[in-house]
Coordinates of C-alpha atoms in Angstrom, one line a residue:
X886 CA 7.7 35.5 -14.7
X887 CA 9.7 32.4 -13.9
X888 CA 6.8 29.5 -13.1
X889 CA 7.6 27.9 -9.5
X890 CA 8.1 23.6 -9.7
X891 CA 6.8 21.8 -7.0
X892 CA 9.4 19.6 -5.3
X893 CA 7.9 16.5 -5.5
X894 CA 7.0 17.0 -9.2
X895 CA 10.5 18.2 -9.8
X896 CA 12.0 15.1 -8.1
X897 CA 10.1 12.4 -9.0
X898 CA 8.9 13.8 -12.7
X899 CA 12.7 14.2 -14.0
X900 CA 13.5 10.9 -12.9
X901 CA 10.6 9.7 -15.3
X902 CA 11.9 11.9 -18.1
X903 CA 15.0 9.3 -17.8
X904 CA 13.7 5.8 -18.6
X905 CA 13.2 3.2 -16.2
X906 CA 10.1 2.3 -17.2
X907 CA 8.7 -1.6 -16.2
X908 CA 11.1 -3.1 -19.4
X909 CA 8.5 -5.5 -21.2
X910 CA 11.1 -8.5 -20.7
X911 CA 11.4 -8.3 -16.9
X912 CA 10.1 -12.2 -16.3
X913 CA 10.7 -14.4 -13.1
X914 CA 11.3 -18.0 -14.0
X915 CA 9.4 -19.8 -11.2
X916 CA 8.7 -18.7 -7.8
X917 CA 11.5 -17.4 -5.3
X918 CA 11.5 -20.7 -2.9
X919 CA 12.3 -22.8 -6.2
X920 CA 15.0 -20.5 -7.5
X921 CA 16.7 -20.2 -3.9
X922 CA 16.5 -24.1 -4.3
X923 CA 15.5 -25.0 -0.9
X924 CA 11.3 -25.4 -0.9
X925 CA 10.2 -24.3 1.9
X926 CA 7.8 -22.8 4.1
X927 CA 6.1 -19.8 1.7
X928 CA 8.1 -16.3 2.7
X929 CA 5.8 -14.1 4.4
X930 CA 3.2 -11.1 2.6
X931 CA 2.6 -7.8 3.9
X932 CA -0.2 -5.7 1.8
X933 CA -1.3 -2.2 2.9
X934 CA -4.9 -0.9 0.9
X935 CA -6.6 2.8 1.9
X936 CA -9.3 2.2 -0.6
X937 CA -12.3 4.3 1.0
X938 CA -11.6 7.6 0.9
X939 CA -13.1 10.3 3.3
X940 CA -13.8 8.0 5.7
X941 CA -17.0 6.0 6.5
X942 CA -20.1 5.6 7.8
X943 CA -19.3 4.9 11.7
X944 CA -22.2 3.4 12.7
X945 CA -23.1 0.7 9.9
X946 CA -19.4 -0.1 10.5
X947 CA -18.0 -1.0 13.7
X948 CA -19.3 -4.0 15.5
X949 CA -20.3 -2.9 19.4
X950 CA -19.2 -6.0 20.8
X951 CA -16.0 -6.5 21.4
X952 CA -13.5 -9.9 21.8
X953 CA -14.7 -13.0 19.5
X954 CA -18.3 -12.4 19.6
X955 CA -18.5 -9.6 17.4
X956 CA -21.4 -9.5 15.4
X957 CA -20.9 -8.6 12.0
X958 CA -22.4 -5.0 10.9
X959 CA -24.4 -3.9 8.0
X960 CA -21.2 -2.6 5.9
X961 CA -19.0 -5.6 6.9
X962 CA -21.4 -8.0 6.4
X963 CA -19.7 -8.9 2.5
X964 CA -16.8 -10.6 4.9
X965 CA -19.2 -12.5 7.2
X966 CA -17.6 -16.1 5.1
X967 CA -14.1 -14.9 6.4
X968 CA -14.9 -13.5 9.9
X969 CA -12.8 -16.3 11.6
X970 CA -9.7 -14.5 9.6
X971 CA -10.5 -10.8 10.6
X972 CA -10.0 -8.6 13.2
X973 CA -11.7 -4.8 13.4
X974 CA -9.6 -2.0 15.0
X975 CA -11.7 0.4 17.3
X976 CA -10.0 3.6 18.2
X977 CA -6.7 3.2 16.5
X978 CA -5.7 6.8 15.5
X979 CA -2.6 8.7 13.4
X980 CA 0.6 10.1 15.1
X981 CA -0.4 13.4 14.3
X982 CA -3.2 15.7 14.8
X983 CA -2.8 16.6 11.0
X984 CA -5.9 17.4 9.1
X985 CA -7.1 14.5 7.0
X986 CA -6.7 15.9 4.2
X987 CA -3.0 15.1 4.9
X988 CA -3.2 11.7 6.1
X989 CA -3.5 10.2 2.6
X990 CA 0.5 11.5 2.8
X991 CA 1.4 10.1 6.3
X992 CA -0.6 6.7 6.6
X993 CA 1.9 4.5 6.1
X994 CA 4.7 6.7 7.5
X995 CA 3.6 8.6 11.1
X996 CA 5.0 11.3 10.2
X997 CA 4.1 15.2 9.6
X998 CA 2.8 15.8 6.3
X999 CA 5.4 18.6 6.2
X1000 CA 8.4 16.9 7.2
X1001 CA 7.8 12.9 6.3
X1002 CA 9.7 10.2 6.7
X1003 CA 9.6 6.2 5.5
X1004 CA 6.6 4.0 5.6
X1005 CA 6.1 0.8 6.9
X1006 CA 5.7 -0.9 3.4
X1007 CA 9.7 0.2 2.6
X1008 CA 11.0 -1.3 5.9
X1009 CA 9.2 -3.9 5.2
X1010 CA 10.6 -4.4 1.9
X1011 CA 14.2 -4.5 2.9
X1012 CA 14.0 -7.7 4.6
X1013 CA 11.3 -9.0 2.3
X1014 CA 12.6 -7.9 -0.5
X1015 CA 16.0 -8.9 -1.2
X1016 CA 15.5 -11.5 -3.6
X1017 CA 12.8 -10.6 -5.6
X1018 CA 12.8 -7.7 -8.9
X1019 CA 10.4 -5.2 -7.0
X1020 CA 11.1 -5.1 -3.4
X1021 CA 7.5 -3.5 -3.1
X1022 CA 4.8 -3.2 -5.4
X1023 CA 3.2 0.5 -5.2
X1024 CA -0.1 0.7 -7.0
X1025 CA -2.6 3.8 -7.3
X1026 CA -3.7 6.5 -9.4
X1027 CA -0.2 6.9 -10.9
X1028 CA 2.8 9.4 -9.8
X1029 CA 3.2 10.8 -6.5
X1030 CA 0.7 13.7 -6.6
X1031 CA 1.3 16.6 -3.9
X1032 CA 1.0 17.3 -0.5
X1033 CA -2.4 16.8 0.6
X1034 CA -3.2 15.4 -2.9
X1035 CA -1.2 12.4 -2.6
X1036 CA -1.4 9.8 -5.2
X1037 CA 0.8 7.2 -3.6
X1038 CA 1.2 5.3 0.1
X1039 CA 5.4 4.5 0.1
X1040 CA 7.8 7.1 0.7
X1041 CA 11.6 6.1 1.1
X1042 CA 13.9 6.3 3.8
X1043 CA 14.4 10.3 3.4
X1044 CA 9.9 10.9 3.3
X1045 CA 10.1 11.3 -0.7
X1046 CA 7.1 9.9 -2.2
X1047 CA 7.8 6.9 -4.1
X1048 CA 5.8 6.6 -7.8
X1049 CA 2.6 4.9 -7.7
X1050 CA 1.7 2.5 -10.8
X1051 CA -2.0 3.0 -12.5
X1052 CA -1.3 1.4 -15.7
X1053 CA -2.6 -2.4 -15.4
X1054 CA -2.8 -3.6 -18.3
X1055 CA 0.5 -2.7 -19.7
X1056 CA 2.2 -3.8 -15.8
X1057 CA 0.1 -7.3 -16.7
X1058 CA 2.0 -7.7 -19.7
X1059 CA 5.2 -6.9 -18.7
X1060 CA 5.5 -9.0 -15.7
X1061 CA 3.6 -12.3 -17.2
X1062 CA 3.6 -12.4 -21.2
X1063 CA 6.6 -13.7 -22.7
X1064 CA 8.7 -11.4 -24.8
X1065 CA 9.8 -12.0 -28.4
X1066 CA 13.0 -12.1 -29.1
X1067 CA 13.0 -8.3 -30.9
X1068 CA 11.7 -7.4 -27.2
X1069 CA 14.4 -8.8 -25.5
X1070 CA 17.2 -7.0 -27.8
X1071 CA 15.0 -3.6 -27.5
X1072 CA 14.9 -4.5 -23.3
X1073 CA 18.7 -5.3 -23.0
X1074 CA 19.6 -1.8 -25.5
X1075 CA 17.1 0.4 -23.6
X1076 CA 18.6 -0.6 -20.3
X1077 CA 22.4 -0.1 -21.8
X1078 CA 21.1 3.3 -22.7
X1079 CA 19.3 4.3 -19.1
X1080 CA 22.9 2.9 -17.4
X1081 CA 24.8 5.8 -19.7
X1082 CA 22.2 8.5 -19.0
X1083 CA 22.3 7.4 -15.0
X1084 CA 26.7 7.7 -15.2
X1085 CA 26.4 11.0 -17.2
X1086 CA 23.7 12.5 -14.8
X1087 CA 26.1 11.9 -11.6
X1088 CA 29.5 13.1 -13.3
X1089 CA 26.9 16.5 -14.2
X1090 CA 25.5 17.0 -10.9
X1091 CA 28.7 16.3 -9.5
X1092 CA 30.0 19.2 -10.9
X1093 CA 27.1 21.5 -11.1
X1094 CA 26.9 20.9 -6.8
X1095 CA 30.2 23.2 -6.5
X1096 CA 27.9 26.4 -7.8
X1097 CA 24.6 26.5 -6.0
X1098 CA 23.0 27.2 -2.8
X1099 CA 23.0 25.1 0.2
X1100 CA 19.2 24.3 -0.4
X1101 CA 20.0 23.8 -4.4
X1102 CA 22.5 21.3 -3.1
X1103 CA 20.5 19.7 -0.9
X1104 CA 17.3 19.1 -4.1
X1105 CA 20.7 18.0 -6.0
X1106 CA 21.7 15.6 -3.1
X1107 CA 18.0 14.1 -3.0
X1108 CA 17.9 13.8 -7.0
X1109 CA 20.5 12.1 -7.3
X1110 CA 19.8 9.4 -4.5
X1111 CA 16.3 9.3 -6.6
X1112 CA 19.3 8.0 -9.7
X1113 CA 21.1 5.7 -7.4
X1114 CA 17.3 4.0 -6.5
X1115 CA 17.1 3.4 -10.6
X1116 CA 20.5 2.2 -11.5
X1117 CA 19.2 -0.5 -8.7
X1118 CA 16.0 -1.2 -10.4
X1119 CA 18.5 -1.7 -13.7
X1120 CA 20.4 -4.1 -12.0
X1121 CA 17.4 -6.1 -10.8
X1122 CA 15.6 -5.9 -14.5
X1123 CA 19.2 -7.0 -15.8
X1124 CA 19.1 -10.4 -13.5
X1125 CA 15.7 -11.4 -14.6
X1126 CA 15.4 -10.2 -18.3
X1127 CA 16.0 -13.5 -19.8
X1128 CA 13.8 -15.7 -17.1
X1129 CA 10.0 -16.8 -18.3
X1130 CA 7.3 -15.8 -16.9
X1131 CA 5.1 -17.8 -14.8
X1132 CA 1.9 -19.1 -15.6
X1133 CA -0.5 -17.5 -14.2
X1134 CA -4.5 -17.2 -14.8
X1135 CA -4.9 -14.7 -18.0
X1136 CA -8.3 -14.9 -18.1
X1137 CA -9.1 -14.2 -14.7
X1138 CA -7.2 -10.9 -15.5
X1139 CA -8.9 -10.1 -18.7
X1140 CA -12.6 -10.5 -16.1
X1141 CA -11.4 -7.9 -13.5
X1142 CA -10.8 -5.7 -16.0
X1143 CA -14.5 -5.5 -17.3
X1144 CA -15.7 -4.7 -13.7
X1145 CA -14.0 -1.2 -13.3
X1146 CA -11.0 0.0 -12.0
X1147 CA -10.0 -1.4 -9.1
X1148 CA -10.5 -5.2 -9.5
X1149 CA -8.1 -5.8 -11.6
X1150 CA -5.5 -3.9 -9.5
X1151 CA -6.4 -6.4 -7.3
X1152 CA -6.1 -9.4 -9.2
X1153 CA -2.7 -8.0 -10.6
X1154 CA -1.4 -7.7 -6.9
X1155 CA -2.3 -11.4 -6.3
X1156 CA -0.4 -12.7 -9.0
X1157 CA 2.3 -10.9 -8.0
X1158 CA 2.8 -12.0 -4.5
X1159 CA 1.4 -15.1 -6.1
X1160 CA 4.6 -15.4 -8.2
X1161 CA 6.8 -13.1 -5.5
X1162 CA 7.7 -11.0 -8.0
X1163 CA 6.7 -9.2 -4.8
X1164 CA 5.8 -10.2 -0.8
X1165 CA 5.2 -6.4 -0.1
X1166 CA 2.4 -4.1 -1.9
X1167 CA 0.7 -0.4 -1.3
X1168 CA -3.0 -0.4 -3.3
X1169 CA -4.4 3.4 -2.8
X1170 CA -7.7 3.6 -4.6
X1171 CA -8.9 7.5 -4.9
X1172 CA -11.5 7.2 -8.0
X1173 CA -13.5 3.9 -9.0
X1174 CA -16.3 3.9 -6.6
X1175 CA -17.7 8.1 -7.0
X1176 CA -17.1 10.5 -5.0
X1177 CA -19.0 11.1 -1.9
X1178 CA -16.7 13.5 0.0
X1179 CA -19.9 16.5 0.3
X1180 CA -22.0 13.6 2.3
X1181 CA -19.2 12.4 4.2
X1182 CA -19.9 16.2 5.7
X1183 CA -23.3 14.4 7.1
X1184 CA -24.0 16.6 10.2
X1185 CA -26.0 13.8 11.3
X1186 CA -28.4 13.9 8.0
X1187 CA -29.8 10.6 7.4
X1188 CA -29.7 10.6 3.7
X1189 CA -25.9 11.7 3.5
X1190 CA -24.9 8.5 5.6
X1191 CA -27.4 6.5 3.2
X1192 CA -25.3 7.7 0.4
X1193 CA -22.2 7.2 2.6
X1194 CA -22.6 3.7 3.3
X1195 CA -23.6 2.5 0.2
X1196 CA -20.4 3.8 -1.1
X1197 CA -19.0 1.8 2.1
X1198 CA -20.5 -1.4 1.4
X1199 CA -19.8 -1.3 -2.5
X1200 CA -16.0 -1.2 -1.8
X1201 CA -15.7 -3.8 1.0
X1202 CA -17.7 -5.5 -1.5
X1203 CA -14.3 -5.9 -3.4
X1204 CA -12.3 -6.4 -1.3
X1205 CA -14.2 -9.2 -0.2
X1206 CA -14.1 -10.8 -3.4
X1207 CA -10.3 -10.0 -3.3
X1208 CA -10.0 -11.9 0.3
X1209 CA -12.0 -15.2 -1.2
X1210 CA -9.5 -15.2 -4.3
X1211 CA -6.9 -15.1 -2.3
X1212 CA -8.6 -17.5 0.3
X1213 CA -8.9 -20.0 -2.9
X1214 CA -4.8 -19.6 -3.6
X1215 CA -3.0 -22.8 -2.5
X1216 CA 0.4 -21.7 -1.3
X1217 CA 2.8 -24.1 0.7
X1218 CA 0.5 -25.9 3.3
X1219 CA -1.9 -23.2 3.4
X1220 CA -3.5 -20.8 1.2
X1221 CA -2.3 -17.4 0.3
X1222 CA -4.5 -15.5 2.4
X1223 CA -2.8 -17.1 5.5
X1224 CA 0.3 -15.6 4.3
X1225 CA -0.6 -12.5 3.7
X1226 CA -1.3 -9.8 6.1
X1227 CA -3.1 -7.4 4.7
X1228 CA -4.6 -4.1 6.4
X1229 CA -7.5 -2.4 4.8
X1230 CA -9.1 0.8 5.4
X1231 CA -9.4 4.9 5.1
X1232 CA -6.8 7.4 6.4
X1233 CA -9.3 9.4 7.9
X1234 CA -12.3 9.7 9.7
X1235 CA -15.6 10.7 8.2
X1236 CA -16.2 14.6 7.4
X1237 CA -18.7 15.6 10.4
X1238 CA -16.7 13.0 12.9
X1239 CA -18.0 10.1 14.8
X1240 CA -21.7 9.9 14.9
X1241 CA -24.1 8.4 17.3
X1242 CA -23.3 5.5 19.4
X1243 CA -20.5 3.0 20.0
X1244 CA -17.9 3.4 21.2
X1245 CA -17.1 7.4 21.4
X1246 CA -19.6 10.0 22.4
X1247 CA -17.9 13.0 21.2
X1248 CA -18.0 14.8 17.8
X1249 CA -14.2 14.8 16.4
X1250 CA -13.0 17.3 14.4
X1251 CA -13.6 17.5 10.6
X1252 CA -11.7 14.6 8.6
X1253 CA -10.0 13.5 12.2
X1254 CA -7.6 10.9 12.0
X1255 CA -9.0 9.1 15.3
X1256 CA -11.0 6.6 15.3
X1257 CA -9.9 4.8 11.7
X1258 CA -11.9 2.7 10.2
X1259 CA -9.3 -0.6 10.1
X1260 CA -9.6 -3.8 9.3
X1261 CA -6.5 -6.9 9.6
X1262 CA -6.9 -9.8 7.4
X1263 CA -5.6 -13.3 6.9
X1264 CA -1.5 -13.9 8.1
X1265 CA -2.9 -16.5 10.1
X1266 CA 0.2 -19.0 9.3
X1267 CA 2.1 -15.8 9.9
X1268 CA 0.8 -15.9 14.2
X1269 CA -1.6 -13.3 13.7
X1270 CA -4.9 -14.1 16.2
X1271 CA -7.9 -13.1 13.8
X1272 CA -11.5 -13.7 14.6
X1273 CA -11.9 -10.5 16.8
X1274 CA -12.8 -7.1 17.5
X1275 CA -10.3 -5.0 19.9
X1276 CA -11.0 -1.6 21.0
X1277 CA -8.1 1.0 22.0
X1278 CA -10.7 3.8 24.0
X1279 CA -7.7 6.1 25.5
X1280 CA -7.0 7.4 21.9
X1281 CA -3.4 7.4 22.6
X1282 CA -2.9 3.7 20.4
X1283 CA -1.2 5.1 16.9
X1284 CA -1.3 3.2 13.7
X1285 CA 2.5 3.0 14.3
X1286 CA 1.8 0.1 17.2
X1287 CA 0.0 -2.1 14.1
X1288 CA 2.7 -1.6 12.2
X1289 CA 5.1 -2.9 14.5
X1290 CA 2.9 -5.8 15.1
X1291 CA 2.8 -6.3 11.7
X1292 CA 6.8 -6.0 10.6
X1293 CA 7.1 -8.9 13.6
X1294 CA 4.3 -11.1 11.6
X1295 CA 7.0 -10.6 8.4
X1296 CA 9.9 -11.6 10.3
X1297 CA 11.5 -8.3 10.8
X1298 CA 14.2 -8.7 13.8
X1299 CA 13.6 -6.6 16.5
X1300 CA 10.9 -4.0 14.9
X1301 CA 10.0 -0.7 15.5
X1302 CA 8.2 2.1 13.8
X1303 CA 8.3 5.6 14.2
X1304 CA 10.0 5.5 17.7
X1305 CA 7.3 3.1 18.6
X1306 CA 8.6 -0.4 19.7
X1307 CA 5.4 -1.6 21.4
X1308 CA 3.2 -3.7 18.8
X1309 CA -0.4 -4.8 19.7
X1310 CA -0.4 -8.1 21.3
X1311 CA -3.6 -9.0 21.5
X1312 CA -3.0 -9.9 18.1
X1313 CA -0.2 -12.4 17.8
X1314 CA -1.0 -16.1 18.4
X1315 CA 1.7 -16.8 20.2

């Protein structure tokens, strides 16, 4: 019986068979404004996190005032020293109806889980990322996963999921400890061998796209745009093999990675936009803080949304001491928080809907994706107006409209999203 290959796996998996891992001697020299050679004002940041899965508990975490005198709830109370530089999102929802349990796959992208498209992170990355080795910085549990069980945020300009990286420690190394000489010669022969594989893979597909199906042709036509995307990745390890790496703080490394799994993703993604070895990142967290999906199923039971919440609470926990480390990052007249906008929160809605209370009175449907639990952080020397809770009560207000708002914040000309041109105003400072 011939075994069926998922897509995705097929795609993505045989590109990995071919090399192009992160080369061990891919080092920046300095930051980007000093090679450009024109100090400046610091280039924006755009950072996307869905690190509580299944959603939350409701209640504990959305503020029932609304404008700049929202009080700060039970679950969001590890941010109270950075409420001035936050803004919670009532009522934002997803393009789609789609079941949660495929939202993980269209967060960042509006799209049907069936028939995706690019997420915001990419778009953002072509004008961010021109001059920089990774145009964005996708971190996660590692690969792409499948439909429904996605393991990444960033899909490309034709909706294929784009690798996530789960391997810290050895990223950490490559990016900011100097390679020896031996590693250099091994760098620059591995990539010479990658380039040869990459030219004999095209001349073979070439040939073998005369003999097969139009729907073989067309998994042939997306494989090979899958090559083209790494013989641009060995170009870009080719310009900076030979640079140093910055200095950055090892040891505050090393300490993140004796707290668990997630903190030193974080630290790792400050250094980077730190350094701009990247100015646009994904961070999907899906293990790290115990599962709690049966009591996200609460049907109102007080101890499931106990259990809930504390899960809640433990992860903004991190991310708060994520938001005061990059609060305590001098960059350019500011710090690196005010240059980065970062979005944080779940891709769905809890698994019995909105509970009691403020500001929706009905039950949504299992996993919704209305209602999100978001939060926007920092950007301020970007013009984003933080200090606020806004509400969107028609349920008609997509994720797509923040995204928008958030391409403008990076300096995108003109941007639009998913056929979606109108941002959210209420939060630009201008």
């Amino acid at each position: 019986m011939r075994r069926q290959i998922d897509r995705r796996t097929c795609l993505r998996g045989s590109c990995a068979l071919l090399g192009l891992p992160l080369l061990e001697t891919m080092r920046p020299g300095v930051l980007a404004n000093d090679q450009a050679g024109t100090p400046g004002k610091p280039r924006p940041r755009l950072l996307f996190i869905d690190e509580i899965g299944n959603g939350v508990d409701n209640v504990r975490w959305y503020p029932t005032k609304l404008g700049r005198d929202w009080e700060i709830t039970e679950t969001l109370r590890p941010l109270e020293p950075f409420r001035d530089q936050i803004t919670v999102l009532s009522g934002l929802r997803q393009t789609w109806d789609d079941n949660g349990h495929l939202a993980a796959d269209t967060f960042l992208t509006g799209a049907k889980a069936t028939s995706n498209a690019v997420s915001v992170d990419q778009v953002a990355a072509e004008h961010l990322g021109k001059d920089v080795q990774f145009p964005s910085l996708v971190l996660g549990p590692g690969g792409t996963g499948t439909v429904k069980w996605s393991s990444t945020l960033s899909y490309d300009r034709k909706g294929r999921p784009i690798p996530s990286i789960n391997n810290v420690r050895a990223l950490f190394q490559k990016l900011f400890v100097a390679p020896t000489g031996d590693a250099i010669r091994e760098a620059e022969s591995r990539m010479s061998r990658n380039q040869s594989i990459l030219d004999g893979l095209e001349a073979q597909t070439a040939a073998l796209r005369k003999s097969i199906s139009t729907e073989d042709a067309r998994q042939v036509d997306a494989y090979l745009d899958a090559v083209r995307e790494m013989e641009r990745q060995v170009a870009r390890d080719r310009n900076w093999l030979h640079k140093a790496p910055p200095d950055v703080d090892k040891d505050a490394f090393v300490a993140a990675q004796r707290l668990g799994s997630q903190p030193p993703m974080y630290e790792l993604m400050r250094l980077a936009l730190l350094t701009e070895r990247s100015r646009v990142g994904t961070l999907m967290f899906t293990s790290g803080l115990g599962s709690v999906h049966g009591d996200t199923h609460h049907k109102g039971q007080q101890k499931a949304l106990d259990i809930v919440a504390a899960r809640d609470l433990k992860a903004v926990k991190m991310f708060a001491n994520f938001v005061a480390s990059m609060q305590a990052t001098r960059v350019g007249d500011g710090t690196l928080l005010d240059y980065t906008c970062i979005m944080f929160g779940s891709h769905m809605n809890n698994g019995t809907g909105w509970a009691q209370g403020f500001p929706f009175k009905s039950t949504f449907d299992s996993h919704s994706v209305r209602n999100l639990p978001m939060l926007l952080v920092g950007g301020q020397k970007l013009g984003v107006k933080q200090g606020q809770h806004l509400l969107f009560p028609d349920e008609k207000t997509t994720l797509s409209s923040l995204f928008v708002e958030m391409l403008k914040f990076a300096g995108v000309p003109d941007p639009k999203f998913n056929h979606v041109e109108q941002g959210i105003p209420e939060l630009s400072a201008a």
